[in-house]
């Protein structure tokens, strides 16, 4: 371990209320590392992924949300919201990185890596 | 009573307090001299059965757990109607109302919870009640006897049971819920939808996504509830059922560690070794529970620990919920969040109003929602608690325990083989298994269509198709050739588009969840291909009435632009019949400059495409274009896109008629309409066909004597060609 390399600190950032996102909807949050897609499912679960489809970078935040998955608006890959992985026949072809997300008192906090 | 016995004092004569005492007596009946304080002036009763009491389905006597004789028999001193007011830990004494003080060696806190009262204006009016004890029920019953309307704030388990009870007693009951799904913490939206309908049938109306603003009153009595959107719901009784707060006042006052509840360790001991806490007032590993099942677990552990079993430990509970509304079977347990290896199994039976969803994760049951038939709730919950591997019974899991265990070890087609000949296969046409197998063998049928033709089985709604196919396979063996009939809409259903559209009209289905239930969708909420289709069919079938679902529209239709490979958008303003003006062109040029739009292209449909617009700029781009009098060309829509024209008789020396004018009229007539797929038109002024009208969905060629109309020859009959 190199003492000079610091663990990057996670900075929790309030990005809005859970209810700002309609059920079966998503919102896009810009970040220094690229856009982040925050999803809310029909059952009220929330997830965050980097807003880039593992296929050709399509903006997942613009897709249709169904169950705990989103269909990419570009070529219709179905991405699992919990893991960011492509599903079905595309399984194993890559994944959109998961972004840490916490709900506190109805507000959404994204865990952004600072440093 | 022998003086040598230790003194045990219990504060709280409710579910937890008395169960703890029962469990202690079972283990060591003579160990303690027991005193119980209860703030309520009555013996111990089953609080969860207050709902059926309210509904008039049970009486108070029916729900008493321990009557006076029980206390006497076990030598327990009960101080009912006497709340404890303080605990003195130094002297080991509790003080109660009326100046009574009692010393203890061991003390159990079982004070339960208090219902949360919203701090709304008017919350202190008469007739504003909560739902926690028998006094609350008495107040509600009195109000119901006078008739009128009731409002319940809170669409959770408690609120719904209150509203149902009041409706049963003849009141007009309305539940006001902050969220858009009832019991949203236990149900998914499909089950929530069914619950809303089932309650409506039982006289309980629901107002979802509603914020309460103020309680209105007259002469000190409630008269109604005002919502933030201005609506007023009149009522003579208002029930607040918005949650509970652990009752920790005594513990806090005597300095015990308190979080949400009184903090306890795995033996249910508080920060003081002689004081224990159990039930809803306790917080264990960060959780304060609000249901009885965990309380029974806690009481068992407490009883063991307090009678000397140091190994006893409570490790927390998994929860399941069942709604107690007669005739409405609702069960929920576990989680429905998706995740790695998560899989939904959905079963719907429209005829019986059944919806079942079991969520599997890594081959184990992770959660279940059952509506309409909750008989197997306990079984799923057991499988979940055991962490049982259910991969081997996956095929039949959703049909429940009886079928699964009846068939274990057999292959799936055994279920079909095991059916008796007079068991019904096709419910629509009343066809039994025997009729089908007989028809197959005696008439030499080999295909699904042939079976449909001869027996009518699977010829109506189609939901028995898989079963009929299995019968064919079973009867014919290798001779059976799976056949592809009309393709289903998508993998969420086995119905075709046509059938779904017919059903929407015939059964008056007016929302996406209603269609999914009636047509027995196999997923909880569809996918990206059926949802937009259903939304479209519903808009067509119930114009004006159906509320468009934005979340079921493709992004292009939501932002009036066309998503491009890099996530930017293209914007195409409408140019009627391909005609434009210098002003329009200037406005387009200005927009392109102002928003640094990287590419401007003339499309094949005689319009101008602005490419590479950033999503955030779209509203401003459209505002500028609209200000210049231009509207969307719907270059992304399943609707009318472009009408391509030539200049016709206005300018062309060959023109027989005004093809430009006709094109513009057609475009103005049809634009903005929704169609199942994109539609493009063309109008040429003579057979030279400069507008390429013969390769459009509808093409008009003007001739001297009239028009030649060409239909259905588009160049790209694919579903979603994006442009022009
Ligand atoms: C209408 C209704 C329906 C319900 N339905 C269900 C259901 O279907 N399934 C389910 O699992 N759960 C249900 N519950 C929840 C369940 O009843 C509670 O989880 C359970 O009663 C909690 O037990 P407890 O002993 O912790 O609290 P309680 O049963 O509330 O007992 C606490 C007692 O302590 C007394 N007390 C408080 N402070 C003092 C004091 N200072 N001195 C003396 N006495 C005091 C109170 O008066 C009360 O009698 C329902 C609850 C209600 C109200
Ligand atoms: S189609 Fe006929 S009328 Fe139209 S521009 Fe061509 S030649 Fe002229
Ligand atoms: S023909 Fe249409 S769909 Fe194909 S690349 Fe061109 S614009 Fe795209
Ligand atoms: S970029 Fe998402 S499917 Fe192609």
mmCIF file with all atom_site columns, N, CA and C in Angstrom, chain B residues 326-381:
data_model
loop_
_atom_site.group_PDB
_atom_site.id
_atom_site.type_symbol
_atom_site.label_atom_id
_atom_site.label_alt_id
_atom_site.label_comp_id
_atom_site.label_asym_id
_atom_site.label_entity_id
_atom_site.label_seq_id
_atom_site.pdbx_PDB_ins_code
_atom_site.Cartn_x
_atom_site.Cartn_y
_atom_site.Cartn_z
_atom_site.occupancy
_atom_site.B_iso_or_equiv
_atom_site.pdbx_formal_charge
_atom_site.auth_seq_id
_atom_site.auth_comp_id
_atom_site.auth_asym_id
_atom_site.auth_atom_id
_atom_site.pdbx_PDB_model_num
ATOM 1   N N  . UNK B 1 326 ? -62.781 -8.371  4.247   1.00 0.00 ? 326 UNK B N  1
ATOM 2   C CA . UNK B 1 326 ? -63.460 -9.597  3.815   1.00 0.00 ? 326 UNK B CA 1
ATOM 3   C C  . UNK B 1 326 ? -63.575 -9.667  2.306   1.00 0.00 ? 326 UNK B C  1
ATOM 4   N N  . UNK B 1 327 ? -63.201 -10.800 1.765   1.00 0.00 ? 327 UNK B N  1
ATOM 5   C CA . UNK B 1 327 ? -63.356 -11.007 0.334   1.00 0.00 ? 327 UNK B CA 1
ATOM 6   C C  . UNK B 1 327 ? -62.232 -10.413 -0.495  1.00 0.00 ? 327 UNK B C  1
ATOM 7   N N  . UNK B 1 328 ? -61.315 -9.697  0.150   1.00 0.00 ? 328 UNK B N  1
ATOM 8   C CA . UNK B 1 328 ? -60.184 -9.164  -0.603  1.00 0.00 ? 328 UNK B CA 1
ATOM 9   C C  . UNK B 1 328 ? -58.914 -9.787  -0.035  1.00 0.00 ? 328 UNK B C  1
ATOM 10  N N  . UNK B 1 329 ? -58.419 -10.756 -0.749  1.00 0.00 ? 329 UNK B N  1
ATOM 11  C CA . UNK B 1 329 ? -57.249 -11.483 -0.272  1.00 0.00 ? 329 UNK B CA 1
ATOM 12  C C  . UNK B 1 329 ? -55.992 -10.777 -0.733  1.00 0.00 ? 329 UNK B C  1
ATOM 13  N N  . UNK B 1 330 ? -55.236 -10.241 0.195   1.00 0.00 ? 330 UNK B N  1
ATOM 14  C CA . UNK B 1 330 ? -53.999 -9.584  -0.181  1.00 0.00 ? 330 UNK B CA 1
ATOM 15  C C  . UNK B 1 330 ? -52.887 -10.070 0.724   1.00 0.00 ? 330 UNK B C  1
ATOM 16  N N  . UNK B 1 331 ? -51.794 -10.485 0.115   1.00 0.00 ? 331 UNK B N  1
ATOM 17  C CA . UNK B 1 331 ? -50.647 -10.930 0.893   1.00 0.00 ? 331 UNK B CA 1
ATOM 18  C C  . UNK B 1 331 ? -49.386 -10.334 0.285   1.00 0.00 ? 331 UNK B C  1
ATOM 19  N N  . UNK B 1 332 ? -48.459 -9.984  1.129   1.00 0.00 ? 332 UNK B N  1
ATOM 20  C CA . UNK B 1 332 ? -47.209 -9.437  0.622   1.00 0.00 ? 332 UNK B CA 1
ATOM 21  C C  . UNK B 1 332 ? -46.079 -9.790  1.560   1.00 0.00 ? 332 UNK B C  1
ATOM 22  N N  . UNK B 1 333 ? -44.942 -10.129 0.994   1.00 0.00 ? 333 UNK B N  1
ATOM 23  C CA . UNK B 1 333 ? -43.763 -10.405 1.816   1.00 0.00 ? 333 UNK B CA 1
ATOM 24  C C  . UNK B 1 333 ? -42.518 -10.132 1.000   1.00 0.00 ? 333 UNK B C  1
ATOM 25  N N  . UNK B 1 334 ? -41.475 -9.724  1.696   1.00 0.00 ? 334 UNK B N  1
ATOM 26  C CA . UNK B 1 334 ? -40.184 -9.580  1.045   1.00 0.00 ? 334 UNK B CA 1
ATOM 27  C C  . UNK B 1 334 ? -40.098 -8.384  0.131   1.00 0.00 ? 334 UNK B C  1
ATOM 28  N N  . UNK B 1 335 ? -39.148 -8.463  -0.785  1.00 0.00 ? 335 UNK B N  1
ATOM 29  C CA . UNK B 1 335 ? -38.821 -7.305  -1.612  1.00 0.00 ? 335 UNK B CA 1
ATOM 30  C C  . UNK B 1 335 ? -39.118 -7.582  -3.072  1.00 0.00 ? 335 UNK B C  1
ATOM 31  N N  . UNK B 1 336 ? -39.424 -6.516  -3.794  1.00 0.00 ? 336 UNK B N  1
ATOM 32  C CA . UNK B 1 336 ? -39.637 -6.681  -5.234  1.00 0.00 ? 336 UNK B CA 1
ATOM 33  C C  . UNK B 1 336 ? -38.620 -5.891  -6.021  1.00 0.00 ? 336 UNK B C  1
ATOM 34  N N  . UNK B 1 337 ? -37.603 -5.373  -5.360  1.00 0.00 ? 337 UNK B N  1
ATOM 35  C CA . UNK B 1 337 ? -36.590 -4.631  -6.103  1.00 0.00 ? 337 UNK B CA 1
ATOM 36  C C  . UNK B 1 337 ? -35.907 -5.607  -7.040  1.00 0.00 ? 337 UNK B C  1
ATOM 37  N N  . UNK B 1 338 ? -35.598 -5.151  -8.222  1.00 0.00 ? 338 UNK B N  1
ATOM 38  C CA . UNK B 1 338 ? -34.865 -6.010  -9.137  1.00 0.00 ? 338 UNK B CA 1
ATOM 39  C C  . UNK B 1 338 ? -33.451 -6.144  -8.618  1.00 0.00 ? 338 UNK B C  1
ATOM 40  N N  . UNK B 1 339 ? -32.676 -6.928  -9.303  1.00 0.00 ? 339 UNK B N  1
ATOM 41  C CA . UNK B 1 339 ? -31.294 -7.037  -8.892  1.00 0.00 ? 339 UNK B CA 1
ATOM 42  C C  . UNK B 1 339 ? -30.651 -8.153  -9.644  1.00 0.00 ? 339 UNK B C  1
ATOM 43  N N  . UNK B 1 340 ? -29.401 -8.354  -9.377  1.00 0.00 ? 340 UNK B N  1
ATOM 44  C CA . UNK B 1 340 ? -28.665 -9.391  -10.053 1.00 0.00 ? 340 UNK B CA 1
ATOM 45  C C  . UNK B 1 340 ? -29.411 -10.706 -9.890  1.00 0.00 ? 340 UNK B C  1
ATOM 46  N N  . UNK B 1 341 ? -29.678 -11.370 -10.995 1.00 0.00 ? 341 UNK B N  1
ATOM 47  C CA . UNK B 1 341 ? -30.299 -12.686 -10.919 1.00 0.00 ? 341 UNK B CA 1
ATOM 48  C C  . UNK B 1 341 ? -31.742 -12.647 -10.473 1.00 0.00 ? 341 UNK B C  1
ATOM 49  N N  . UNK B 1 342 ? -32.378 -11.494 -10.527 1.00 0.00 ? 342 UNK B N  1
ATOM 50  C CA . UNK B 1 342 ? -33.770 -11.385 -10.109 1.00 0.00 ? 342 UNK B CA 1
ATOM 51  C C  . UNK B 1 342 ? -34.693 -11.732 -11.262 1.00 0.00 ? 342 UNK B C  1
ATOM 52  N N  . UNK B 1 343 ? -35.774 -12.376 -10.930 1.00 0.00 ? 343 UNK B N  1
ATOM 53  C CA . UNK B 1 343 ? -36.660 -12.859 -11.980 1.00 0.00 ? 343 UNK B CA 1
ATOM 54  C C  . UNK B 1 343 ? -38.088 -12.814 -11.446 1.00 0.00 ? 343 UNK B C  1
ATOM 55  N N  . UNK B 1 344 ? -39.013 -12.358 -12.273 1.00 0.00 ? 344 UNK B N  1
ATOM 56  C CA . UNK B 1 344 ? -40.413 -12.306 -11.865 1.00 0.00 ? 344 UNK B CA 1
ATOM 57  C C  . UNK B 1 344 ? -41.168 -13.488 -12.438 1.00 0.00 ? 344 UNK B C  1
ATOM 58  N N  . UNK B 1 345 ? -42.005 -14.105 -11.636 1.00 0.00 ? 345 UNK B N  1
ATOM 59  C CA . UNK B 1 345 ? -42.973 -15.049 -12.205 1.00 0.00 ? 345 UNK B CA 1
ATOM 60  C C  . UNK B 1 345 ? -44.343 -14.456 -11.927 1.00 0.00 ? 345 UNK B C  1
ATOM 61  N N  . UNK B 1 346 ? -45.112 -14.248 -12.974 1.00 0.00 ? 346 UNK B N  1
ATOM 62  C CA . UNK B 1 346 ? -46.403 -13.591 -12.801 1.00 0.00 ? 346 UNK B CA 1
ATOM 63  C C  . UNK B 1 346 ? -47.498 -14.515 -13.303 1.00 0.00 ? 346 UNK B C  1
ATOM 64  N N  . UNK B 1 347 ? -48.563 -14.579 -12.535 1.00 0.00 ? 347 UNK B N  1
ATOM 65  C CA . UNK B 1 347 ? -49.726 -15.350 -12.958 1.00 0.00 ? 347 UNK B CA 1
ATOM 66  C C  . UNK B 1 347 ? -50.954 -14.468 -12.765 1.00 0.00 ? 347 UNK B C  1
ATOM 67  N N  . UNK B 1 348 ? -51.780 -14.379 -13.810 1.00 0.00 ? 348 UNK B N  1
ATOM 68  C CA . UNK B 1 348 ? -53.027 -13.634 -13.657 1.00 0.00 ? 348 UNK B CA 1
ATOM 69  C C  . UNK B 1 348 ? -54.179 -14.510 -14.103 1.00 0.00 ? 348 UNK B C  1
ATOM 70  N N  . UNK B 1 349 ? -55.271 -14.402 -13.387 1.00 0.00 ? 349 UNK B N  1
ATOM 71  C CA . UNK B 1 349 ? -56.488 -15.076 -13.808 1.00 0.00 ? 349 UNK B CA 1
ATOM 72  C C  . UNK B 1 349 ? -57.573 -14.008 -13.807 1.00 0.00 ? 349 UNK B C  1
ATOM 73  N N  . UNK B 1 350 ? -57.871 -13.521 -15.012 1.00 0.00 ? 350 UNK B N  1
ATOM 74  C CA . UNK B 1 350 ? -58.785 -12.389 -15.102 1.00 0.00 ? 350 UNK B CA 1
ATOM 75  C C  . UNK B 1 350 ? -60.162 -12.774 -14.578 1.00 0.00 ? 350 UNK B C  1
ATOM 76  N N  . UNK B 1 351 ? -60.583 -14.007 -14.864 1.00 0.00 ? 351 UNK B N  1
ATOM 77  C CA . UNK B 1 351 ? -61.909 -14.442 -14.461 1.00 0.00 ? 351 UNK B CA 1
ATOM 78  C C  . UNK B 1 351 ? -62.098 -14.382 -12.955 1.00 0.00 ? 351 UNK B C  1
ATOM 79  N N  . UNK B 1 352 ? -61.052 -14.805 -12.211 1.00 0.00 ? 352 UNK B N  1
ATOM 80  C CA . UNK B 1 352 ? -61.177 -14.822 -10.759 1.00 0.00 ? 352 UNK B CA 1
ATOM 81  C C  . UNK B 1 352 ? -60.607 -13.560 -10.114 1.00 0.00 ? 352 UNK B C  1
ATOM 82  N N  . UNK B 1 353 ? -60.096 -12.641 -10.938 1.00 0.00 ? 353 UNK B N  1
ATOM 83  C CA . UNK B 1 353 ? -59.497 -11.432 -10.372 1.00 0.00 ? 353 UNK B CA 1
ATOM 84  C C  . UNK B 1 353 ? -58.244 -11.723 -9.565  1.00 0.00 ? 353 UNK B C  1
ATOM 85  N N  . UNK B 1 354 ? -57.416 -12.626 -10.094 1.00 0.00 ? 354 UNK B N  1
ATOM 86  C CA . UNK B 1 354 ? -56.232 -13.027 -9.349  1.00 0.00 ? 354 UNK B CA 1
ATOM 87  C C  . UNK B 1 354 ? -54.973 -12.462 -10.002 1.00 0.00 ? 354 UNK B C  1
ATOM 88  N N  . UNK B 1 355 ? -54.083 -11.969 -9.168  1.00 0.00 ? 355 UNK B N  1
ATOM 89  C CA . UNK B 1 355 ? -52.754 -11.542 -9.624  1.00 0.00 ? 355 UNK B CA 1
ATOM 90  C C  . UNK B 1 355 ? -51.755 -12.097 -8.624  1.00 0.00 ? 355 UNK B C  1
ATOM 91  N N  . UNK B 1 356 ? -50.774 -12.851 -9.125  1.00 0.00 ? 356 UNK B N  1
ATOM 92  C CA . UNK B 1 356 ? -49.745 -13.368 -8.227  1.00 0.00 ? 356 UNK B CA 1
ATOM 93  C C  . UNK B 1 356 ? -48.396 -13.048 -8.828  1.00 0.00 ? 356 UNK B C  1
ATOM 94  N N  . UNK B 1 357 ? -47.510 -12.599 -7.997  1.00 0.00 ? 357 UNK B N  1
ATOM 95  C CA . UNK B 1 357 ? -46.160 -12.342 -8.479  1.00 0.00 ? 357 UNK B CA 1
ATOM 96  C C  . UNK B 1 357 ? -45.187 -12.873 -7.449  1.00 0.00 ? 357 UNK B C  1
ATOM 97  N N  . UNK B 1 358 ? -44.291 -13.729 -7.893  1.00 0.00 ? 358 UNK B N  1
ATOM 98  C CA . UNK B 1 358 ? -43.248 -14.237 -7.015  1.00 0.00 ? 358 UNK B CA 1
ATOM 99  C C  . UNK B 1 358 ? -41.922 -13.778 -7.598  1.00 0.00 ? 358 UNK B C  1
ATOM 100 N N  . UNK B 1 359 ? -41.100 -13.171 -6.755  1.00 0.00 ? 359 UNK B N  1
ATOM 101 C CA . UNK B 1 359 ? -39.803 -12.688 -7.216  1.00 0.00 ? 359 UNK B CA 1
ATOM 102 C C  . UNK B 1 359 ? -38.737 -13.681 -6.757  1.00 0.00 ? 359 UNK B C  1
ATOM 103 N N  . UNK B 1 360 ? -37.979 -14.163 -7.732  1.00 0.00 ? 360 UNK B N  1
ATOM 104 C CA . UNK B 1 360 ? -36.897 -15.088 -7.397  1.00 0.00 ? 360 UNK B CA 1
ATOM 105 C C  . UNK B 1 360 ? -35.572 -14.355 -7.502  1.00 0.00 ? 360 UNK B C  1
ATOM 106 N N  . UNK B 1 361 ? -34.678 -14.682 -6.585  1.00 0.00 ? 361 UNK B N  1
ATOM 107 C CA . UNK B 1 361 ? -33.327 -14.147 -6.701  1.00 0.00 ? 361 UNK B CA 1
ATOM 108 C C  . UNK B 1 361 ? -32.363 -15.288 -6.422  1.00 0.00 ? 361 UNK B C  1
ATOM 109 N N  . UNK B 1 362 ? -31.465 -15.497 -7.349  1.00 0.00 ? 362 UNK B N  1
ATOM 110 C CA . UNK B 1 362 ? -30.493 -16.580 -7.234  1.00 0.00 ? 362 UNK B CA 1
ATOM 111 C C  . UNK B 1 362 ? -31.172 -17.897 -6.866  1.00 0.00 ? 362 UNK B C  1
ATOM 112 N N  . UNK B 1 363 ? -32.312 -18.165 -7.503  1.00 0.00 ? 363 UNK B N  1
ATOM 113 C CA . UNK B 1 363 ? -32.975 -19.448 -7.296  1.00 0.00 ? 363 UNK B CA 1
ATOM 114 C C  . UNK B 1 363 ? -33.748 -19.555 -5.996  1.00 0.00 ? 363 UNK B C  1
ATOM 115 N N  . UNK B 1 364 ? -33.887 -18.415 -5.277  1.00 0.00 ? 364 UNK B N  1
ATOM 116 C CA . UNK B 1 364 ? -34.648 -18.455 -4.024  1.00 0.00 ? 364 UNK B CA 1
ATOM 117 C C  . UNK B 1 364 ? -35.777 -17.446 -4.076  1.00 0.00 ? 364 UNK B C  1
ATOM 118 N N  . UNK B 1 365 ? -36.803 -17.683 -3.262  1.00 0.00 ? 365 UNK B N  1
ATOM 119 C CA . UNK B 1 365 ? -37.909 -16.728 -3.224  1.00 0.00 ? 365 UNK B CA 1
ATOM 120 C C  . UNK B 1 365 ? -37.459 -15.495 -2.452  1.00 0.00 ? 365 UNK B C  1
ATOM 121 N N  . UNK B 1 366 ? -37.531 -14.337 -3.109  1.00 0.00 ? 366 UNK B N  1
ATOM 122 C CA . UNK B 1 366 ? -37.108 -13.096 -2.457  1.00 0.00 ? 366 UNK B CA 1
ATOM 123 C C  . UNK B 1 366 ? -38.301 -12.250 -2.046  1.00 0.00 ? 366 UNK B C  1
ATOM 124 N N  . UNK B 1 367 ? -39.454 -12.522 -2.654  1.00 0.00 ? 367 UNK B N  1
ATOM 125 C CA . UNK B 1 367 ? -40.633 -11.747 -2.302  1.00 0.00 ? 367 UNK B CA 1
ATOM 126 C C  . UNK B 1 367 ? -41.848 -12.296 -3.011  1.00 0.00 ? 367 UNK B C  1
ATOM 127 N N  . UNK B 1 368 ? -43.019 -11.922 -2.516  1.00 0.00 ? 368 UNK B N  1
ATOM 128 C CA . UNK B 1 368 ? -44.252 -12.361 -3.160  1.00 0.00 ? 368 UNK B CA 1
ATOM 129 C C  . UNK B 1 368 ? -45.344 -11.330 -2.924  1.00 0.00 ? 368 UNK B C  1
ATOM 130 N N  . UNK B 1 369 ? -46.132 -11.085 -3.947  1.00 0.00 ? 369 UNK B N  1
ATOM 131 C CA . UNK B 1 369 ? -47.349 -10.276 -3.814  1.00 0.00 ? 369 UNK B CA 1
ATOM 132 C C  . UNK B 1 369 ? -48.485 -11.124 -4.360  1.00 0.00 ? 369 UNK B C  1
ATOM 133 N N  . UNK B 1 370 ? -49.502 -11.319 -3.560  1.00 0.00 ? 370 UNK B N  1
ATOM 134 C CA . UNK B 1 370 ? -50.628 -12.119 -4.012  1.00 0.00 ? 370 UNK B CA 1
ATOM 135 C C  . UNK B 1 370 ? -51.885 -11.294 -3.874  1.00 0.00 ? 370 UNK B C  1
ATOM 136 N N  . UNK B 1 371 ? -52.700 -11.280 -4.896  1.00 0.00 ? 371 UNK B N  1
ATOM 137 C CA . UNK B 1 371 ? -53.972 -10.581 -4.813  1.00 0.00 ? 371 UNK B CA 1
ATOM 138 C C  . UNK B 1 371 ? -55.074 -11.494 -5.322  1.00 0.00 ? 371 UNK B C  1
ATOM 139 N N  . UNK B 1 372 ? -56.160 -11.560 -4.560  1.00 0.00 ? 372 UNK B N  1
ATOM 140 C CA . UNK B 1 372 ? -57.312 -12.319 -5.039  1.00 0.00 ? 372 UNK B CA 1
ATOM 141 C C  . UNK B 1 372 ? -57.285 -13.774 -4.610  1.00 0.00 ? 372 UNK B C  1
ATOM 142 N N  . UNK B 1 373 ? -56.082 -14.320 -4.434  1.00 0.00 ? 373 UNK B N  1
ATOM 143 C CA . UNK B 1 373 ? -55.953 -15.681 -3.941  1.00 0.00 ? 373 UNK B CA 1
ATOM 144 C C  . UNK B 1 373 ? -54.635 -15.734 -3.182  1.00 0.00 ? 373 UNK B C  1
ATOM 145 N N  . UNK B 1 374 ? -54.749 -15.604 -1.871  1.00 0.00 ? 374 UNK B N  1
ATOM 146 C CA . UNK B 1 374 ? -53.537 -15.484 -1.073  1.00 0.00 ? 374 UNK B CA 1
ATOM 147 C C  . UNK B 1 374 ? -53.295 -16.745 -0.259  1.00 0.00 ? 374 UNK B C  1
ATOM 148 N N  . UNK B 1 375 ? -53.956 -17.847 -0.662  1.00 0.00 ? 375 UNK B N  1
ATOM 149 C CA . UNK B 1 375 ? -53.872 -19.068 0.129   1.00 0.00 ? 375 UNK B CA 1
ATOM 150 C C  . UNK B 1 375 ? -52.432 -19.551 0.280   1.00 0.00 ? 375 UNK B C  1
ATOM 151 N N  . UNK B 1 376 ? -51.620 -19.305 -0.747  1.00 0.00 ? 376 UNK B N  1
ATOM 152 C CA . UNK B 1 376 ? -50.260 -19.827 -0.682  1.00 0.00 ? 376 UNK B CA 1
ATOM 153 C C  . UNK B 1 376 ? -49.256 -18.841 -0.081  1.00 0.00 ? 376 UNK B C  1
ATOM 154 N N  . UNK B 1 377 ? -49.759 -17.737 0.463   1.00 0.00 ? 377 UNK B N  1
ATOM 155 C CA . UNK B 1 377 ? -48.856 -16.735 1.036   1.00 0.00 ? 377 UNK B CA 1
ATOM 156 C C  . UNK B 1 377 ? -47.922 -17.336 2.073   1.00 0.00 ? 377 UNK B C  1
ATOM 157 N N  . UNK B 1 378 ? -48.500 -18.124 2.963   1.00 0.00 ? 378 UNK B N  1
ATOM 158 C CA . UNK B 1 378 ? -47.695 -18.717 4.023   1.00 0.00 ? 378 UNK B CA 1
ATOM 159 C C  . UNK B 1 378 ? -46.608 -19.624 3.466   1.00 0.00 ? 378 UNK B C  1
ATOM 160 N N  . UNK B 1 379 ? -46.960 -20.329 2.428   1.00 0.00 ? 379 UNK B N  1
ATOM 161 C CA . UNK B 1 379 ? -45.997 -21.262 1.831   1.00 0.00 ? 379 UNK B CA 1
ATOM 162 C C  . UNK B 1 379 ? -44.819 -20.500 1.219   1.00 0.00 ? 379 UNK B C  1
ATOM 163 N N  . UNK B 1 380 ? -45.134 -19.464 0.444   1.00 0.00 ? 380 UNK B N  1
ATOM 164 C CA . UNK B 1 380 ? -44.048 -18.671 -0.142  1.00 0.00 ? 380 UNK B CA 1
ATOM 165 C C  . UNK B 1 380 ? -43.181 -18.049 0.947   1.00 0.00 ? 380 UNK B C  1
ATOM 166 N N  . UNK B 1 381 ? -43.867 -17.584 2.017   1.00 0.00 ? 381 UNK B N  1
ATOM 167 C CA . UNK B 1 381 ? -43.133 -16.935 3.098   1.00 0.00 ? 381 UNK B CA 1
ATOM 168 C C  . UNK B 1 381 ? -42.188 -17.939 3.773   1.00 0.00 ? 381 UNK B C  1
#
